[in-house]
Coordinates of C-alpha atoms and ligand atoms in Angstrom, one line a residue:
M1 CA 53.9 -6.5 -0.9
S2 CA 50.1 -6.4 -0.8
N3 CA 48.2 -3.2 -0.2
T4 CA 45.2 -4.8 1.5
S5 CA 44.4 -8.0 3.3
N6 CA 41.2 -8.2 1.2
T7 CA 42.2 -10.6 -1.6
A8 CA 39.1 -9.8 -3.7
L9 CA 40.1 -6.1 -3.7
E10 CA 43.8 -6.9 -4.4
Q11 CA 42.8 -9.2 -7.3
W12 CA 40.4 -6.6 -8.8
I13 CA 43.0 -3.8 -8.7
K14 CA 45.4 -6.2 -10.4
E15 CA 42.8 -6.9 -13.2
V16 CA 42.0 -3.2 -13.6
A17 CA 45.6 -2.3 -13.9
E18 CA 46.2 -5.0 -16.5
L19 CA 43.3 -3.5 -18.5
T20 CA 44.0 0.2 -18.1
K21 CA 47.8 0.0 -18.0
P22 CA 48.6 3.0 -15.8
D23 CA 52.2 4.2 -15.3
R24 CA 51.7 4.3 -11.5
I25 CA 49.2 3.0 -8.9
V26 CA 48.6 5.0 -5.8
W27 CA 46.5 3.7 -2.9
C28 CA 44.9 6.8 -1.2
N29 CA 45.0 7.0 2.5
G30 CA 42.7 10.1 2.8
S31 CA 45.3 12.3 4.7
Q32 CA 45.4 16.0 4.5
D33 CA 49.0 15.8 3.1
E34 CA 47.8 13.6 0.4
Y35 CA 45.0 16.1 -0.5
Q36 CA 47.5 18.9 -0.5
G37 CA 49.9 16.9 -2.7
L38 CA 47.1 16.3 -5.3
V39 CA 46.1 20.0 -5.2
D40 CA 49.8 21.1 -5.7
E41 CA 50.1 18.7 -8.7
M42 CA 46.8 20.1 -10.2
L43 CA 48.0 23.7 -9.7
A44 CA 51.2 22.8 -11.4
N45 CA 49.5 21.3 -14.5
G46 CA 46.6 23.8 -14.7
T47 CA 43.8 21.5 -13.7
L48 CA 43.2 23.8 -10.8
S49 CA 44.0 27.5 -10.3
K50 CA 44.3 29.3 -7.0
L51 CA 41.6 31.8 -6.1
N52 CA 42.2 34.8 -3.9
Q53 CA 43.8 33.1 -0.9
D54 CA 43.1 36.1 1.5
D55 CA 39.4 36.1 0.8
Y56 CA 39.0 32.4 -0.1
P57 CA 41.8 30.5 1.7
N58 CA 42.5 27.0 0.2
C59 CA 39.8 27.6 -2.5
Y60 CA 40.5 26.5 -6.0
L61 CA 38.9 26.9 -9.4
H62 CA 38.5 24.0 -11.9
R63 CA 37.4 24.7 -15.4
S64 CA 36.0 21.5 -17.0
D65 CA 35.8 20.7 -20.6
P66 CA 32.9 22.9 -21.8
R67 CA 31.2 19.8 -23.1
D68 CA 31.4 18.1 -19.7
V69 CA 29.3 20.2 -17.3
A70 CA 26.4 18.0 -16.2
R71 CA 25.1 14.5 -15.7
V72 CA 24.4 12.7 -19.0
E73 CA 21.2 10.8 -18.6
G74 CA 21.3 9.5 -22.2
A75 CA 24.6 7.8 -21.6
T76 CA 23.7 6.4 -18.1
M77 CA 22.8 2.8 -18.1
I78 CA 21.5 0.1 -15.8
C79 CA 22.9 -3.3 -16.9
T80 CA 20.8 -6.0 -15.3
K81 CA 20.6 -9.5 -16.8
T82 CA 17.1 -8.8 -18.0
E83 CA 15.7 -5.6 -19.4
I84 CA 12.6 -5.6 -17.4
D85 CA 14.6 -5.5 -14.1
A86 CA 16.1 -2.2 -15.2
G87 CA 12.6 -1.0 -16.2
P88 CA 11.3 1.6 -18.7
N89 CA 12.7 4.3 -16.4
N90 CA 16.2 3.3 -17.3
I91 CA 18.4 2.8 -20.4
W92 CA 19.3 -0.8 -20.3
M93 CA 22.2 -2.7 -21.8
E94 CA 22.9 -6.4 -21.5
P95 CA 25.8 -6.8 -19.0
T96 CA 28.2 -8.9 -21.2
A97 CA 27.8 -6.5 -24.1
A98 CA 28.1 -3.5 -21.8
H99 CA 31.3 -4.8 -20.2
E100 CA 32.7 -5.5 -23.7
K101 CA 31.8 -2.1 -25.0
I102 CA 33.2 -0.1 -22.1
D103 CA 36.2 -2.3 -21.5
A104 CA 37.4 -1.6 -25.0
M105 CA 37.5 2.0 -24.0
F106 CA 39.3 1.3 -20.7
D107 CA 41.9 -0.8 -22.6
G108 CA 45.2 1.1 -22.1
C109 CA 43.4 4.3 -21.2
M110 CA 45.6 5.0 -18.2
Q111 CA 48.9 4.8 -20.1
G112 CA 51.0 7.8 -19.0
R113 CA 48.6 8.4 -16.1
T114 CA 48.4 7.6 -12.4
M115 CA 45.7 5.2 -11.2
Y116 CA 44.4 6.1 -7.8
V117 CA 42.7 3.5 -5.6
V118 CA 40.2 5.3 -3.5
P119 CA 38.5 3.3 -0.7
Y120 CA 35.5 5.2 0.7
C121 CA 32.7 4.8 3.1
M122 CA 29.2 6.2 2.5
G123 CA 27.9 7.1 5.9
P124 CA 29.6 7.3 9.3
I125 CA 32.5 4.8 9.5
A126 CA 30.9 3.2 12.6
S127 CA 27.3 3.0 11.3
P128 CA 25.7 -0.3 10.5
L129 CA 23.7 1.6 7.9
S130 CA 26.8 2.7 6.0
R131 CA 28.2 0.9 3.0
C132 CA 31.7 1.0 1.4
G133 CA 33.1 1.2 -2.0
V134 CA 36.4 1.5 -3.9
E135 CA 36.7 3.9 -6.8
V136 CA 39.6 3.5 -9.1
T137 CA 40.2 6.6 -11.1
D138 CA 42.8 8.4 -13.2
S139 CA 41.6 11.8 -12.2
P140 CA 43.3 13.6 -9.3
Y141 CA 40.3 16.1 -9.4
V142 CA 38.0 13.2 -8.6
V143 CA 40.2 12.0 -5.8
A144 CA 40.3 15.5 -4.2
N145 CA 36.5 15.8 -4.6
M146 CA 36.0 12.3 -3.1
K147 CA 38.1 13.4 -0.1
I148 CA 35.6 16.2 0.6
M149 CA 32.4 14.3 -0.3
T150 CA 33.1 11.0 1.5
R151 CA 34.9 9.3 4.4
M152 CA 37.8 8.3 2.2
G153 CA 41.1 6.5 2.7
Q154 CA 42.5 4.3 5.4
S155 CA 39.5 4.3 7.7
A156 CA 37.3 3.1 4.9
L157 CA 39.8 0.5 3.9
N158 CA 39.9 -0.8 7.4
R159 CA 36.1 -1.2 7.4
I160 CA 36.2 -3.0 4.0
E161 CA 38.8 -5.4 5.3
K162 CA 36.7 -6.1 8.4
E163 CA 33.4 -6.4 6.5
G164 CA 34.7 -8.0 3.3
N165 CA 32.4 -6.4 0.8
F166 CA 32.5 -3.2 -1.2
V167 CA 31.1 -1.7 -4.4
K168 CA 33.6 -1.7 -7.3
G169 CA 33.8 1.6 -9.3
L170 CA 36.1 2.0 -12.2
H171 CA 36.4 5.5 -13.7
S172 CA 38.5 7.2 -16.3
T173 CA 38.1 10.7 -17.8
G174 CA 39.3 9.0 -21.1
E175 CA 39.4 11.6 -23.9
L176 CA 36.3 13.6 -22.6
D177 CA 34.7 12.9 -25.9
P178 CA 30.9 13.1 -25.5
D179 CA 30.5 10.3 -28.0
R180 CA 32.7 8.0 -25.9
R181 CA 31.0 8.7 -22.6
F182 CA 29.2 6.0 -20.6
I183 CA 28.1 5.7 -17.0
M184 CA 27.3 2.0 -16.6
H185 CA 25.8 0.3 -13.5
F186 CA 25.8 -3.4 -12.8
P187 CA 23.6 -3.7 -9.7
E188 CA 23.7 -7.5 -9.7
E189 CA 27.5 -7.3 -9.5
L190 CA 27.6 -4.3 -7.2
S191 CA 29.8 -2.5 -9.7
I192 CA 30.1 0.7 -11.8
K193 CA 32.1 1.6 -14.8
S194 CA 32.2 5.3 -15.9
Y195 CA 34.2 6.5 -18.9
G196 CA 34.7 9.8 -20.6
S197 CA 33.5 12.4 -18.1
G198 CA 35.0 14.3 -15.1
Y199 CA 31.7 15.9 -14.0
G200 CA 30.7 15.1 -10.4
G201 CA 27.5 13.2 -10.9
N202 CA 29.2 11.1 -13.6
A203 CA 32.6 10.7 -12.0
L204 CA 32.4 10.9 -8.2
L205 CA 31.1 7.3 -8.1
G206 CA 30.3 7.3 -4.4
K207 CA 27.5 9.8 -5.0
K208 CA 24.8 9.2 -7.6
C209 CA 26.2 5.9 -9.0
H210 CA 26.8 4.2 -5.7
A211 CA 24.7 6.0 -3.0
L212 CA 21.6 6.1 -5.2
R213 CA 21.6 3.7 -8.2
I214 CA 23.5 0.8 -6.7
A215 CA 22.3 1.5 -3.2
S216 CA 18.6 1.7 -4.2
Y217 CA 19.0 -1.8 -5.7
Q218 CA 20.7 -3.1 -2.5
A219 CA 18.2 -1.4 -0.3
R220 CA 15.3 -3.2 -2.0
S221 CA 16.7 -6.6 -1.3
E222 CA 17.8 -5.6 2.3
G223 CA 14.6 -3.8 3.3
W224 CA 15.6 -0.1 3.4
L225 CA 15.4 3.0 1.2
A226 CA 18.2 4.9 -0.7
E227 CA 16.7 8.2 -1.6
H228 CA 17.4 11.6 -3.3
M229 CA 16.6 13.5 -0.1
L230 CA 18.0 16.1 2.2
I231 CA 17.7 15.6 5.9
L232 CA 17.2 18.5 8.3
G233 CA 16.6 19.0 12.0
L234 CA 14.1 21.5 13.1
T235 CA 14.5 22.7 16.7
N236 CA 11.6 24.6 18.4
P237 CA 12.1 27.4 20.9
E238 CA 11.7 24.8 23.7
G239 CA 14.7 23.0 22.4
V240 CA 13.0 19.9 20.9
T241 CA 14.5 18.7 17.6
R242 CA 12.5 16.8 15.0
Y243 CA 13.9 15.5 11.7
V244 CA 12.5 15.8 8.2
A245 CA 13.6 14.2 4.9
A246 CA 12.7 15.9 1.6
A247 CA 13.0 14.8 -2.0
F248 CA 13.3 17.4 -4.7
P249 CA 14.7 17.0 -8.2
S250 CA 18.2 18.2 -8.9
A251 CA 18.7 22.0 -8.6
C252 CA 15.3 22.6 -7.0
G253 CA 16.5 24.0 -3.7
K254 CA 17.4 20.9 -1.5
T255 CA 20.6 22.6 -0.3
N256 CA 18.7 25.8 0.5
L257 CA 16.0 24.0 2.5
A258 CA 18.6 21.9 4.3
M259 CA 20.3 25.1 5.5
L260 CA 17.3 27.3 6.0
V261 CA 17.7 30.4 8.0
P262 CA 14.5 31.1 10.1
P263 CA 12.9 34.4 9.4
E264 CA 12.8 37.3 11.8
S265 CA 9.4 36.3 12.9
H266 CA 10.7 32.9 14.1
K267 CA 13.2 33.8 16.8
G268 CA 14.2 30.8 18.8
W269 CA 13.7 28.3 16.0
K270 CA 16.7 26.6 14.5
V271 CA 17.3 24.5 11.4
S272 CA 20.4 22.2 11.3
T273 CA 21.7 20.2 8.4
I274 CA 22.3 16.5 8.3
G275 CA 22.5 16.2 4.5
D276 CA 21.5 18.1 1.4
D277 CA 21.2 15.4 -1.3
I278 CA 21.0 11.8 -0.3
A279 CA 19.3 9.9 2.6
W280 CA 19.5 6.2 3.5
L281 CA 16.5 5.3 5.6
Q282 CA 16.0 2.1 7.6
P283 CA 13.3 1.0 10.0
G284 CA 14.6 1.0 13.6
K285 CA 13.6 -1.3 16.4
D286 CA 11.0 1.2 17.7
G287 CA 9.2 1.1 14.3
K288 CA 10.4 4.5 13.2
L289 CA 12.4 5.2 10.1
Y290 CA 16.0 6.3 10.8
A291 CA 18.1 8.2 8.3
I292 CA 21.8 8.8 7.7
N293 CA 23.4 11.0 5.1
P294 CA 25.9 8.8 3.3
E295 CA 27.9 11.9 2.2
A296 CA 30.4 14.1 4.1
G297 CA 30.3 17.2 1.9
F298 CA 28.2 19.3 -0.4
F299 CA 28.3 19.2 -4.2
G300 CA 26.0 22.2 -4.6
V301 CA 24.8 24.4 -7.4
V302 CA 26.7 27.7 -7.1
P303 CA 24.6 30.3 -9.0
G304 CA 22.0 32.0 -6.8
T305 CA 23.9 31.4 -3.6
S306 CA 24.1 34.7 -1.7
P307 CA 24.0 35.7 2.0
K308 CA 20.3 36.5 1.4
T309 CA 19.3 33.2 -0.3
N310 CA 21.5 30.8 1.6
Y311 CA 23.7 32.4 4.2
N312 CA 24.9 29.0 5.5
A313 CA 26.0 27.7 2.1
Y314 CA 27.7 31.1 1.4
K315 CA 29.7 30.6 4.6
S316 CA 30.4 27.0 3.9
I317 CA 32.2 27.9 0.7
E318 CA 34.5 30.7 1.9
Q319 CA 37.3 28.2 2.6
D320 CA 38.7 24.8 1.6
T321 CA 36.3 24.6 -1.4
I322 CA 36.7 23.5 -4.9
F323 CA 34.7 25.6 -7.4
T324 CA 34.0 24.1 -10.7
N325 CA 33.0 26.3 -13.7
V326 CA 32.4 29.7 -12.0
G327 CA 33.7 33.1 -13.2
V328 CA 36.4 35.2 -11.7
T329 CA 36.6 38.8 -10.6
A330 CA 39.5 41.2 -11.0
D331 CA 40.5 40.4 -7.4
N332 CA 40.6 36.7 -8.4
N333 CA 37.5 35.9 -6.3
P334 CA 35.1 33.3 -7.6
Y335 CA 32.0 35.0 -9.2
W336 CA 28.6 33.7 -10.0
E337 CA 25.2 35.0 -11.0
G338 CA 23.2 35.9 -7.9
K339 CA 26.3 36.2 -5.6
E340 CA 25.1 39.7 -4.8
S341 CA 28.5 40.8 -3.6
G342 CA 28.7 43.9 -5.7
E343 CA 31.7 42.4 -7.6
T344 CA 32.1 42.3 -11.4
P345 CA 33.3 39.3 -13.3
V346 CA 36.2 39.7 -15.6
I347 CA 36.6 36.1 -16.8
N348 CA 33.8 33.6 -17.5
W349 CA 33.6 29.9 -16.6
K350 CA 35.2 29.0 -19.9
G351 CA 38.2 31.3 -19.2
E352 CA 37.2 33.9 -21.6
P353 CA 37.4 37.7 -20.9
M354 CA 34.2 39.6 -19.8
T355 CA 34.0 43.4 -19.9
S356 CA 30.7 43.5 -18.0
E357 CA 28.2 41.3 -16.1
T358 CA 26.4 40.5 -19.3
D359 CA 29.2 40.7 -22.0
N360 CA 30.2 37.1 -22.8
G361 CA 28.1 35.8 -19.9
P362 CA 26.9 34.1 -17.9
A363 CA 30.0 34.3 -15.8
A364 CA 29.3 31.0 -14.1
H365 CA 27.8 28.0 -15.9
P366 CA 24.2 27.5 -14.6
N367 CA 25.3 24.1 -13.3
S368 CA 28.6 25.3 -11.8
R369 CA 29.3 23.6 -8.5
F370 CA 31.0 24.0 -5.2
T371 CA 32.5 21.0 -3.4
A372 CA 32.6 21.9 0.3
H373 CA 33.0 20.1 3.6
A374 CA 29.7 19.5 5.5
T375 CA 31.4 20.6 8.7
Y376 CA 32.0 24.2 7.6
N377 CA 28.2 24.8 7.4
P378 CA 27.4 27.0 10.3
V379 CA 24.3 24.9 11.0
Y380 CA 26.0 21.5 10.5
S381 CA 24.4 19.0 12.8
P382 CA 26.8 16.7 14.8
E383 CA 24.0 14.2 14.5
S384 CA 25.4 13.6 11.0
E385 CA 27.9 11.3 12.7
N386 CA 25.3 9.4 14.7
P387 CA 25.8 5.8 13.7
G388 CA 22.1 5.1 14.4
G389 CA 20.9 7.9 12.2
V390 CA 18.1 10.3 13.1
P391 CA 14.4 9.5 13.4
I392 CA 12.3 10.9 10.6
D393 CA 8.9 12.4 11.4
A394 CA 8.0 13.7 8.0
I395 CA 8.8 12.9 4.4
I396 CA 8.3 15.8 2.0
F397 CA 8.1 15.5 -1.8
G398 CA 8.3 18.6 -4.0
G399 CA 8.8 19.8 -7.5
R400 CA 9.1 22.9 -9.5
R401 CA 5.6 23.5 -10.7
R402 CA 4.4 27.0 -11.8
E403 CA 0.8 25.8 -11.7
L404 CA -1.3 23.2 -10.1
A405 CA 0.4 22.0 -7.0
P406 CA -0.6 23.9 -3.8
L407 CA 2.0 25.1 -1.2
I408 CA 1.6 21.9 0.8
Y409 CA -0.7 19.0 1.2
E410 CA -0.6 15.9 3.3
A411 CA -1.1 12.4 2.1
K412 CA -4.0 10.5 3.7
D413 CA -1.9 7.5 4.6
W414 CA 1.3 5.7 3.6
A415 CA 0.0 4.1 0.4
H416 CA -1.5 7.4 -0.7
G417 CA 1.9 9.0 0.2
V418 CA 3.6 6.5 -2.2
L419 CA 1.2 7.7 -4.9
V420 CA 2.0 11.3 -4.1
G421 CA 5.7 10.6 -4.5
A422 CA 5.2 8.4 -7.6
G423 CA 3.1 11.1 -9.3
M424 CA 5.7 13.8 -8.8
A425 CA 6.6 16.0 -11.8
S426 CA 9.0 18.9 -12.1
E427 CA 10.5 21.3 -14.6
T428 CA 13.9 20.1 -15.8
T429 CA 17.0 22.1 -14.7
A430 CA 20.6 22.5 -15.8
A431 CA 21.8 19.7 -13.6
A432 CA 21.5 17.3 -16.5
T433 CA 22.2 17.9 -20.2
G434 CA 19.1 18.5 -22.3
Q435 CA 16.2 21.0 -22.4
V436 CA 15.6 23.1 -19.3
G437 CA 12.1 24.0 -18.0
V438 CA 10.0 21.2 -19.4
V439 CA 7.7 19.4 -17.0
R440 CA 8.6 15.7 -16.7
R441 CA 7.5 12.9 -14.4
D442 CA 10.2 12.5 -11.7
P443 CA 8.9 10.0 -9.1
M444 CA 10.4 10.6 -5.7
A445 CA 12.9 12.8 -7.5
M446 CA 14.6 9.5 -8.4
K447 CA 14.0 9.4 -12.2
P448 CA 17.7 9.7 -13.0
F449 CA 18.8 7.6 -10.0
C450 CA 16.7 4.5 -9.4
G451 CA 18.8 1.4 -10.2
Y452 CA 15.9 -0.8 -11.1
N453 CA 12.3 -0.9 -12.4
F454 CA 10.2 1.9 -11.0
A455 CA 7.2 -0.4 -10.7
D456 CA 9.2 -2.6 -8.3
Y457 CA 10.5 0.5 -6.5
F458 CA 6.9 1.7 -5.9
G459 CA 6.1 -1.8 -4.6
H460 CA 9.1 -1.6 -2.3
W461 CA 8.0 1.8 -1.0
L462 CA 4.5 0.4 -0.4
S463 CA 6.0 -2.6 1.5
M464 CA 7.7 -0.3 4.1
S465 CA 4.3 -0.2 5.9
E466 CA 4.8 -4.0 6.7
K467 CA 8.3 -3.3 8.0
S468 CA 7.6 -0.3 10.2
D469 CA 4.6 0.6 12.2
N470 CA 5.5 4.2 13.0
L471 CA 6.2 5.6 9.5
P472 CA 6.6 9.4 8.9
G473 CA 3.8 11.6 7.6
V474 CA 4.1 12.2 3.9
F475 CA 3.6 15.6 2.4
H476 CA 4.0 17.4 -1.0
V477 CA 5.2 21.0 -1.3
N478 CA 5.6 23.5 -4.1
W479 CA 7.6 26.7 -3.5
F480 CA 7.5 27.6 -7.2
R481 CA 3.8 28.6 -7.9
R482 CA 3.6 31.6 -10.2
D483 CA 0.9 33.9 -11.6
E484 CA 0.3 34.6 -15.3
D485 CA 3.1 37.2 -15.2
G486 CA 5.6 34.7 -13.9
R487 CA 5.7 36.3 -10.4
F488 CA 6.2 33.8 -7.5
L489 CA 3.2 33.6 -5.2
W490 CA 5.1 32.4 -2.2
P491 CA 8.2 34.1 -0.8
G492 CA 10.1 30.8 -0.2
F493 CA 13.5 30.5 1.4
G494 CA 13.3 31.1 5.2
E495 CA 9.5 31.4 5.1
N496 CA 9.4 27.7 4.1
L497 CA 9.9 27.1 7.8
R498 CA 6.2 27.9 8.3
V499 CA 5.4 25.1 6.0
L500 CA 7.7 22.6 7.8
R501 CA 6.0 23.6 11.1
W502 CA 2.6 22.8 9.7
A503 CA 3.8 19.4 8.5
L504 CA 5.2 18.5 11.9
D505 CA 2.1 19.9 13.6
R506 CA 0.0 17.6 11.4
V507 CA 2.1 14.6 12.4
D508 CA 1.4 15.6 16.1
G509 CA -2.3 16.0 15.4
K510 CA -2.1 19.7 16.3
A511 CA -2.9 21.5 13.0
D512 CA -6.2 21.8 11.3
A513 CA -6.7 20.8 7.6
V514 CA -9.3 20.7 4.9
E515 CA -9.8 17.3 3.3
T516 CA -9.7 17.4 -0.5
A517 CA -9.5 14.7 -3.1
I518 CA -5.7 15.0 -3.3
G519 CA -5.1 15.1 0.4
Y520 CA -5.2 17.4 3.4
L521 CA -4.5 21.1 2.8
P522 CA -3.9 23.7 5.5
T523 CA -6.8 25.8 6.6
A524 CA -6.0 29.5 6.3
E525 CA -5.7 29.7 10.1
S526 CA -3.6 26.6 10.6
L527 CA -0.6 27.9 8.6
D528 CA 1.2 30.5 10.6
T529 CA 1.2 33.7 8.5
N530 CA 2.0 36.1 11.3
D531 CA 4.3 38.9 10.0
L532 CA 4.3 37.4 6.6
D533 CA 4.2 39.7 3.6
I534 CA 1.7 37.9 1.3
A535 CA -1.4 39.1 -0.4
A536 CA -4.6 37.3 0.7
D537 CA -5.4 36.3 -2.9
D538 CA -2.0 34.8 -3.4
L539 CA -2.4 32.8 -0.2
E540 CA -5.7 31.6 -1.2
A541 CA -4.4 30.5 -4.6
I542 CA -1.6 28.4 -3.1
L543 CA -3.8 26.9 -0.5
S544 CA -6.5 25.6 -2.8
I545 CA -6.7 23.2 -5.7
D546 CA -8.4 23.5 -9.2
K547 CA -10.4 20.3 -9.6
N548 CA -10.3 20.4 -13.4
Q549 CA -6.6 20.8 -13.5
W550 CA -6.2 18.0 -11.0
A551 CA -8.5 15.7 -12.9
A552 CA -6.2 16.2 -15.9
E553 CA -3.1 15.7 -13.7
M554 CA -4.4 12.5 -12.3
Q555 CA -5.3 11.3 -15.8
A556 CA -1.6 11.9 -16.7
V557 CA -0.3 10.3 -13.5
G558 CA -2.5 7.2 -14.2
E559 CA -1.3 7.0 -17.8
Y560 CA 2.3 7.4 -16.6
L561 CA 2.0 4.7 -13.9
E562 CA 0.2 2.3 -16.4
S563 CA 3.2 2.6 -18.7
Y564 CA 4.9 0.3 -16.2
G565 CA 2.5 -2.4 -17.3
E566 CA 1.7 -5.5 -15.3
R567 CA 4.5 -4.9 -12.8
L568 CA 2.7 -1.9 -11.5
P569 CA 1.6 -2.8 -7.9
A570 CA -2.2 -3.1 -7.8
A571 CA -2.3 -1.1 -4.6
L572 CA -0.8 1.9 -6.4
R573 CA -3.4 1.6 -9.1
D574 CA -6.1 1.5 -6.4
E575 CA -4.6 4.7 -5.0
Y576 CA -4.8 6.8 -8.2
K577 CA -8.2 5.5 -9.0
K578 CA -9.4 6.5 -5.5
V579 CA -8.1 10.1 -6.1
Q580 CA -9.7 10.1 -9.6
A581 CA -13.0 9.0 -8.1
A582 CA -12.8 11.6 -5.3
L583 CA -12.1 14.3 -7.9
A584 CA -15.1 13.2 -10.0
A585 CA -17.5 13.1 -7.0
Ligands
OXD1 C1 23.2 16.6 -7.9 C2 22.2 16.3 -8.9 O1 24.3 16.9 -8.3 O2 21.1 15.9 -8.4 O3 22.9 16.4 -6.7 O4 22.4 16.4 -10.1
MN2 MN1 21.0 15.6 -6.3

C-alpha cells in the first residue's frame, strides 16, 4: 500500500530507506496523539524528562550531547554546481562529492532505529506564499519539535499531493560525533542532508535550512525575499495596526522585540507578534510588500527571559514547551540565568549537581532553547494565519554594537537601504559555535543563512524596487550602545516602542529628522522621550554620529563589499561611495 499519491515522494522515501536501513518507517500525521506517543517514548528512554507538571504542565526537558548545543557554521555547506554561485559567504562543496561524502555516513545509520517521514508546510496551509517540505529523520525529538514549529502532518501532505513539489530534507543524529557532522544544502536540487547533530538549527530542517537557505535561493528566482526577520504589528490608541519586519543576528533580541510590552507611558498602544525569526516577503498587487511567518512556533533563547524582560515569552513557555539544556530547581522547575523567579538551581544543563547559583554554573547553557507554540503568546496575532500575509511599512536592520551605530537612522531610499543592510555588523553570540563577542559583518543578519552568493543577493534586494512601487521605509537601529564602563546608554525593551513609532512616523512623513551622511537621524524633539528616564548626554550620544568613526566604518564596509569581486552590483558600489563622499565633505 502506498503512503502517498505523490510518486516522487514515495520513490524518494524508498531510496532513503534503502540507504539508511531503518527498522521501521512511520509516516507522521501531525496529530496530538502522535505527539504524546513520541513524548511518552522519549520519557521512557530518557531523551526527555518531565518537569514539574503542576507549575509547567506538559513541559519537558531535553539534555543534548554537551558537544551539540548550537549551529555549526563551519560544517554548514552550500553545494551548488559552481563555487561562485555559493559565494565567498558560504562554505562550498561540489554536489556529487558532497552527496558521496554524506551518503557514506547515512549508509545503514538508521539500523535499529525508526525512520520518521515528516511532511510540513512553512506558512499557513492555505497561503500561496507558503512552501512545503518533507523531513526524514531518525530523531523523535526532531519530530516533536517540528510538530510545534511547523504545520506538520496530514494537512501538509495533502498540500504536497495537490501541488506536487516539496523540499527534500534527510536528517540523522548519527553518532553525534562533531567530526562527523555536516549540514549540506543543495539549492539547485531543493534538498538538504544533515548528519550528526540534533540541535534545532542543524536538525529542524524546516527552519534555517529550508525557510532561509533553500528558500532564499528559491525566492531569488521567483522574485520574493526569504529573510531572518521578525514580524510585528503595532497598534496605536486609535486602533490602527501597522506592520514592521526587523532583521537582527541570532540571539540579539528578535523574540523580545516581536513580543514587546509597551511601557507605562504608552497606554493604549499594543504590539502583536506575527513571527520572531523568519519572514517571507512578496510584492502584492498594490505594490506593497506582504509578509508571512513560515513558522508556527518559537525556538527561542531561554536565558534572560523573565517577566520583566519578556513577559509574553515567559507566559508562552509555561505550558506545552520543550526546554533544551536548561537547569532544574529542587521543585523540578526549569531554571535559567535571568529567570528572576527567586528560585535556586540544583542541577545544571549537563545534569550535574549545583549547590548554589554559581557553583558548577551556568545552570542553563547560554544557547539553551525553548520550543513553544506561537499561539500561547499572549500577544499572538491571528494575522499570522492570514494567507495573504501582512503589509510591511518598515524594515529595520539592527546589530549588537557597543560603539558607532546610533539608536536609529533612516536610509535615504531603497538602494541606500540595501547598503545599510549589506553593511550590517554585529558582535557574535552563543547561537553558533565559536568565539562570542567579536564584531563580524552580517549583512541583513543573513551571513549564516543565505543559500547563494551574497553579491547576487544584494542585487536581488536592489531589484525589488523594480517589482514593487510602494516599498517599506528602511531603518537601522542599535539597542546596544554602551559607554566606556560598559553601561548601556538606552534602556531598551519596552522603550524600543518609541523608536518603532519614530520609524512609522517617518514613513508617514510626520517626524522630523536631521540629514547626515549615513542617513536621517531623529531630531531630539521628534523622538518621544516623555517620561523616559535617560540622561541628556546619553540621549545626545545615541542620536549623533562620529564622522571619523563612520569614515573608518565605511572604509571597512567598502572593503568587505569589494571582497565579492566583480559580481558586486555596481549600484551598491555607488551607494557606499556616495556615503564616503558625504562623510568626507
Ligand atoms: C536561531 C538562530 O535559532 O538564529 O534562530 O540561531
Ligand atoms: Mn534566528
